[in-house]
């Protein structure tokens, strides 16, 4: 006779619905207390799907290393064999959707070009771009910091990393913008197909004429005679765009909002512009407290799983709520307090385990340098609108501001 399990409760709200988006922290607190494993729905525009969610830190961390909860859907590539090329490269070919041992193979190869020398070069480029952007805005009193400062820096860094020349930047930007936009947009397929074609052409050009860039490094990366295929390289460019661009400009924006909300913490940073350890600690706390990503890609239960006396059925989509885990009082002292000196700070803002965010170090680097330059050169920076007029994009489990009007001072 099988041992009966406790029924899994259903949350009285939908992830991504307006009432959830208006106050996610209260909903996270309810889940942690009443239903740490819960059934609900994930809503994005017209799409709504059943989802199982974990909200406590220890559960989210455990899930992210549990082999019973793979990223690839049950059935694997057979389920997506008929997908168009651009959708295949974004799904089954993506590093984000791979499981072991294929994930480890790809990650090992992809890490080859990210040498300390290359990282130092990227840091210098970020500082140069931050200064350039502020110089370009010198005659402006009020600007949209998201659009005019936070967004151009990581976009240019990614274009540099991929080795996109000046004459191709407009086309690349159009494709990147489409890639990160709503897939329901009228020209989404056309734009992303064009980005695939452009990237394949760029790979061919880098084969013939190698450059000092990450794309050339990916082409020549080798481990025990193994190399990335062209499909894997193209898919990896897409992954770098998402991990190194989308996350980063939102992190920069969120950092500025958070520091303006906490002037005493901001003052402490401004008084220590050369305290590298303090700045690094501040960025980690910003990721924990106001990170842009509140959840990972859902995993799929490969079998019935006993989770603390409750059963997650085979085939269920399971989502760790990282934004909730990072506010769990069992894992963090006074989790609702923003403290740039918090230590230890083992947040899950970039995930955990084998799928720890590929672009985490780049995002940290860019956010730290960009905000450091901004606060050093514009110490009287302030909001240009009342705080309650700042609005968030309607993206479930993302904290992304529509715009950030500021007075540069």
mmCIF file of C-alpha atoms in Angstrom, residues 139 281 349 374 397 399 403:
data_model
loop_
_atom_site.group_PDB
_atom_site.id
_atom_site.type_symbol
_atom_site.label_atom_id
_atom_site.label_comp_id
_atom_site.label_asym_id
_atom_site.label_seq_id
_atom_site.Cartn_x
_atom_site.Cartn_y
_atom_site.Cartn_z
ATOM 1 C CA UNK A 139 22.842 69.615 -21.971
ATOM 2 C CA UNK A 281 28.692 44.089 -2.034
ATOM 3 C CA UNK A 349 19.158 36.386 -8.109
ATOM 4 C CA UNK A 374 26.809 57.847 -12.837
ATOM 5 C CA UNK A 397 8.315 37.566 -12.625
ATOM 6 C CA UNK A 399 10.990 43.786 -12.365
ATOM 7 C CA UNK A 403 10.947 54.344 -17.992
#
